[in-house]
């Protein structure tokens, strides 16, 4: 059971906006930065969002991150077929003294 | 071109040992914190360990503490993960990651460790 809780799945049609939640606690999301990764099938994860809401160079602005209290969210706007992937949130946990990943959310484009 | 290449995975019996290596090139290895992240095939990502630039600060996940040892050789641009007392639940693809969670993180392709009799 992951320390960070994500819905197992999310879906949308092309062009729609999809939001993925990441619920944590005061020792992780509520205290430190949240990061989001995208993992396409058979590939290594790719960083989409760092420090709650910043995008690395090259990541389209269709991807955005936000955080409020002990919950964070990743939004994908203008959904595309190549956005079908697993998405993971991750944060440092002060109690565990380590990074904790969410359980992952599989996004399906209908 | 940045390259992060893991090696050393394979089949090992429960209770056995294995050492993973990660060869880095194309960036200044000694300037980066390095991490190991693992993933059971078909399951989620799990952070395993990290080491700072000069090896003086090391952190482990509780699940591997006391069994795994992370180390680095900056002269050889190589990261290591020595694994002892391996269990079936350690079976996973192990990824080497440079500057994980930073805007310029680099991931390897992973090496599969299978613990089974």
Coordinates of C-alpha atoms in Angstrom, one line a residue:
Chain A
X1 CA 0.0 0.0 0.0
X2 CA 1.6 3.3 -1.2
X3 CA 2.0 6.3 1.1
X4 CA 0.7 8.5 -1.7
X5 CA -2.7 7.6 -3.0
X6 CA -3.6 7.9 -6.7
X7 CA -6.6 6.7 -8.6
X8 CA -5.7 3.5 -10.5
X9 CA -7.1 4.8 -13.7
X10 CA -8.3 7.9 -15.6
X11 CA -9.6 8.4 -19.1
X12 CA -10.8 10.9 -21.6
X13 CA -11.4 11.5 -25.2
X14 CA -8.9 13.3 -27.5
X15 CA -8.8 17.0 -26.7
X16 CA -10.3 16.6 -23.2
X17 CA -8.7 17.6 -19.9
X18 CA -7.8 14.9 -17.5
X19 CA -6.8 15.4 -13.8
X20 CA -4.9 12.9 -11.7
X21 CA -4.9 13.4 -7.9
X22 CA -2.1 12.4 -5.4
X23 CA -3.1 12.4 -1.8
X24 CA -0.5 12.3 0.9
X25 CA 0.1 13.6 4.4
X26 CA 1.9 16.3 6.4
X27 CA 5.2 14.4 6.3
X28 CA 5.4 14.3 2.5
X29 CA 3.1 16.2 0.1
X30 CA 2.2 18.7 2.8
X31 CA 5.8 19.4 3.6
X32 CA 8.0 18.9 0.5
X33 CA 7.9 19.2 -3.3
X34 CA 5.9 16.9 -5.5
X35 CA 7.2 15.4 -8.7
X36 CA 5.3 13.7 -11.5
X37 CA 6.6 11.1 -13.9
X38 CA 5.1 9.6 -17.1
X39 CA 6.0 6.1 -18.0
X40 CA 5.2 4.8 -21.5
X41 CA 4.9 1.1 -21.9
X42 CA 8.3 -0.6 -21.9
X43 CA 10.3 2.6 -21.3
X44 CA 11.9 4.3 -18.4
X45 CA 10.0 7.0 -16.6
X46 CA 10.2 10.6 -17.8
X47 CA 9.9 13.6 -15.5
X48 CA 6.9 15.9 -16.3
X49 CA 6.7 18.1 -13.3
X50 CA 9.2 19.1 -10.6
X51 CA 8.9 21.3 -7.5
X52 CA 5.0 21.0 -7.5
X53 CA 4.4 22.9 -10.7
X54 CA 7.5 23.4 -12.8
X55 CA 8.0 21.8 -16.2
X56 CA 11.4 20.6 -17.4
X57 CA 12.6 22.0 -20.7
X58 CA 10.8 20.2 -23.5
X59 CA 7.7 19.1 -21.6
X60 CA 4.6 20.6 -23.3
X61 CA 2.5 23.2 -21.3
X62 CA -0.4 20.8 -21.7
X63 CA 0.9 19.2 -18.6
X64 CA 0.5 21.2 -15.4
X65 CA 1.0 20.5 -11.7
X66 CA -0.6 22.0 -8.6
X67 CA -0.7 21.4 -4.9
X68 CA -2.9 22.4 -2.0
X69 CA -2.2 21.2 1.5
X70 CA -1.6 17.5 1.5
X71 CA -2.9 16.9 -2.0
X72 CA -1.4 17.4 -5.4
X73 CA -2.7 17.1 -8.9
X74 CA -1.5 16.6 -12.5
X75 CA -3.6 18.0 -15.3
X76 CA -3.3 17.0 -18.9
X77 CA -5.1 19.3 -21.3
X78 CA -5.7 18.7 -24.9
X79 CA -5.5 14.9 -24.4
X80 CA -3.7 13.0 -27.1
X81 CA -3.4 9.4 -27.9
X82 CA 0.3 9.4 -27.1
X83 CA -0.5 10.5 -23.6
X84 CA -1.6 6.9 -22.8
X85 CA 0.8 5.9 -20.1
X86 CA 1.2 5.4 -16.4
X87 CA 1.6 8.5 -14.3
X88 CA 3.3 8.6 -10.9
X89 CA 3.6 11.2 -8.2
X90 CA 6.5 11.2 -5.8
X91 CA 7.7 13.2 -2.8
X92 CA 10.2 13.0 0.0
X93 CA 8.7 11.7 3.2
X94 CA 10.3 13.2 6.4
X95 CA 9.0 10.4 8.6
X96 CA 10.3 7.6 6.4
X97 CA 13.4 9.6 5.4
X98 CA 13.0 8.5 1.9
X99 CA 11.2 9.2 -1.4
X100 CA 7.7 7.7 -1.7
X101 CA 6.0 7.1 -5.0
X102 CA 2.2 7.0 -5.6
X103 CA 0.7 3.7 -6.8
X104 CA 0.4 5.1 -10.3
X105 CA -2.5 6.0 -12.5
X106 CA -3.1 4.5 -16.0
X107 CA -4.4 7.1 -18.4
X108 CA -6.5 5.8 -21.3
X109 CA -7.5 7.8 -24.3
X110 CA -10.9 6.7 -25.5
Chain B
X1 CA 25.3 12.1 -25.6
X2 CA 24.1 11.2 -22.1
X3 CA 24.2 7.5 -21.3
X4 CA 23.3 5.6 -18.1
X5 CA 23.7 1.9 -18.5
X6 CA 22.9 -0.7 -15.8
X7 CA 24.4 -4.1 -15.6
X8 CA 24.7 -7.0 -13.3
X9 CA 21.2 -8.2 -13.1
X10 CA 20.2 -11.8 -13.4
X11 CA 18.8 -14.8 -11.6
X12 CA 19.8 -15.4 -7.9
X13 CA 18.6 -17.7 -5.2
X14 CA 16.9 -16.4 -2.1
X15 CA 19.5 -15.4 0.4
X16 CA 22.0 -14.8 -2.3
X17 CA 23.9 -11.7 -3.3
X18 CA 24.3 -9.6 -6.4
X19 CA 26.1 -6.4 -7.3
X20 CA 24.6 -4.0 -9.8
X21 CA 26.7 -1.5 -11.7
X22 CA 25.7 1.7 -13.5
X23 CA 28.1 3.2 -16.0
X24 CA 27.5 6.9 -16.7
X25 CA 28.8 9.1 -19.5
X26 CA 28.0 12.3 -21.3
X27 CA 27.6 14.3 -18.1
X28 CA 29.7 15.2 -15.1
X29 CA 29.0 12.2 -12.9
X30 CA 30.7 13.5 -9.8
X31 CA 28.3 16.5 -9.8
X32 CA 25.2 14.5 -9.5
X33 CA 23.4 12.8 -6.7
X34 CA 22.6 9.2 -7.8
X35 CA 19.6 7.0 -7.0
X36 CA 18.4 3.5 -7.5
X37 CA 14.7 3.0 -8.2
X38 CA 13.1 -0.4 -8.8
X39 CA 9.9 -1.7 -10.4
X40 CA 8.3 -5.1 -10.2
X41 CA 7.2 -5.8 -13.8
X42 CA 3.7 -4.6 -14.3
X43 CA 3.7 -2.8 -10.9
X44 CA 4.7 0.7 -9.6
X45 CA 7.9 2.5 -9.0
X46 CA 9.7 2.2 -5.7
X47 CA 12.7 4.3 -4.6
X48 CA 15.5 2.3 -3.2
X49 CA 18.5 4.4 -2.3
X50 CA 20.5 7.6 -3.0
X51 CA 24.0 8.8 -2.6
X52 CA 25.4 12.3 -2.7
X53 CA 28.2 13.6 -4.9
X54 CA 31.1 12.5 -2.8
X55 CA 29.5 9.5 -1.2
X56 CA 29.3 11.0 2.3
X57 CA 25.5 11.0 2.5
X58 CA 23.6 7.9 1.8
X59 CA 19.9 7.0 2.4
X60 CA 18.0 3.8 2.0
X61 CA 14.4 2.7 1.9
X62 CA 13.4 0.8 5.0
X63 CA 12.7 -2.3 2.8
X64 CA 16.4 -2.7 1.9
X65 CA 18.2 -1.1 4.9
X66 CA 20.8 -3.4 6.2
X67 CA 20.8 -5.6 3.2
X68 CA 21.7 -3.2 0.3
X69 CA 24.8 -0.9 0.0
X70 CA 25.0 1.9 -2.5
X71 CA 28.4 3.3 -3.5
X72 CA 30.1 5.2 -6.2
X73 CA 33.4 5.5 -7.9
X74 CA 33.7 9.0 -9.4
X75 CA 37.0 8.2 -11.1
X76 CA 35.2 5.4 -13.0
X77 CA 31.9 7.3 -13.4
X78 CA 30.2 4.3 -12.0
X79 CA 27.4 3.7 -9.4
X80 CA 27.0 0.4 -7.6
X81 CA 24.3 -1.4 -5.6
X82 CA 25.5 -4.4 -3.6
X83 CA 22.6 -6.5 -2.6
X84 CA 22.7 -9.2 0.1
X85 CA 20.2 -11.5 1.7
X86 CA 18.0 -11.2 -1.4
X87 CA 14.3 -12.1 -1.1
X88 CA 11.6 -12.9 -3.7
X89 CA 10.2 -9.5 -3.1
X90 CA 13.4 -7.9 -4.3
X91 CA 12.6 -9.2 -7.8
X92 CA 12.3 -6.1 -10.0
X93 CA 13.8 -4.0 -12.7
X94 CA 16.4 -1.8 -11.1
X95 CA 16.9 1.7 -12.6
X96 CA 19.9 3.9 -12.1
X97 CA 19.0 7.5 -12.0
X98 CA 21.1 10.6 -12.1
X99 CA 19.7 13.6 -10.2
X100 CA 16.3 11.9 -9.8
X101 CA 13.4 14.4 -9.4
X102 CA 15.5 17.2 -10.8
X103 CA 14.8 18.9 -14.2
X104 CA 17.7 17.1 -15.8
X105 CA 17.4 13.6 -14.5
X106 CA 18.8 10.8 -16.5
X107 CA 17.5 7.2 -16.3
X108 CA 19.0 4.0 -17.5
X109 CA 17.1 1.3 -19.3
X110 CA 17.1 -0.9 -16.2
X111 CA 18.4 -4.3 -15.3
X112 CA 16.2 -7.2 -14.2
X113 CA 16.9 -8.9 -10.9
X114 CA 15.1 -12.2 -10.4
X115 CA 15.2 -13.9 -7.0
X116 CA 14.0 -17.4 -7.2
X117 CA 15.0 -20.9 -6.4

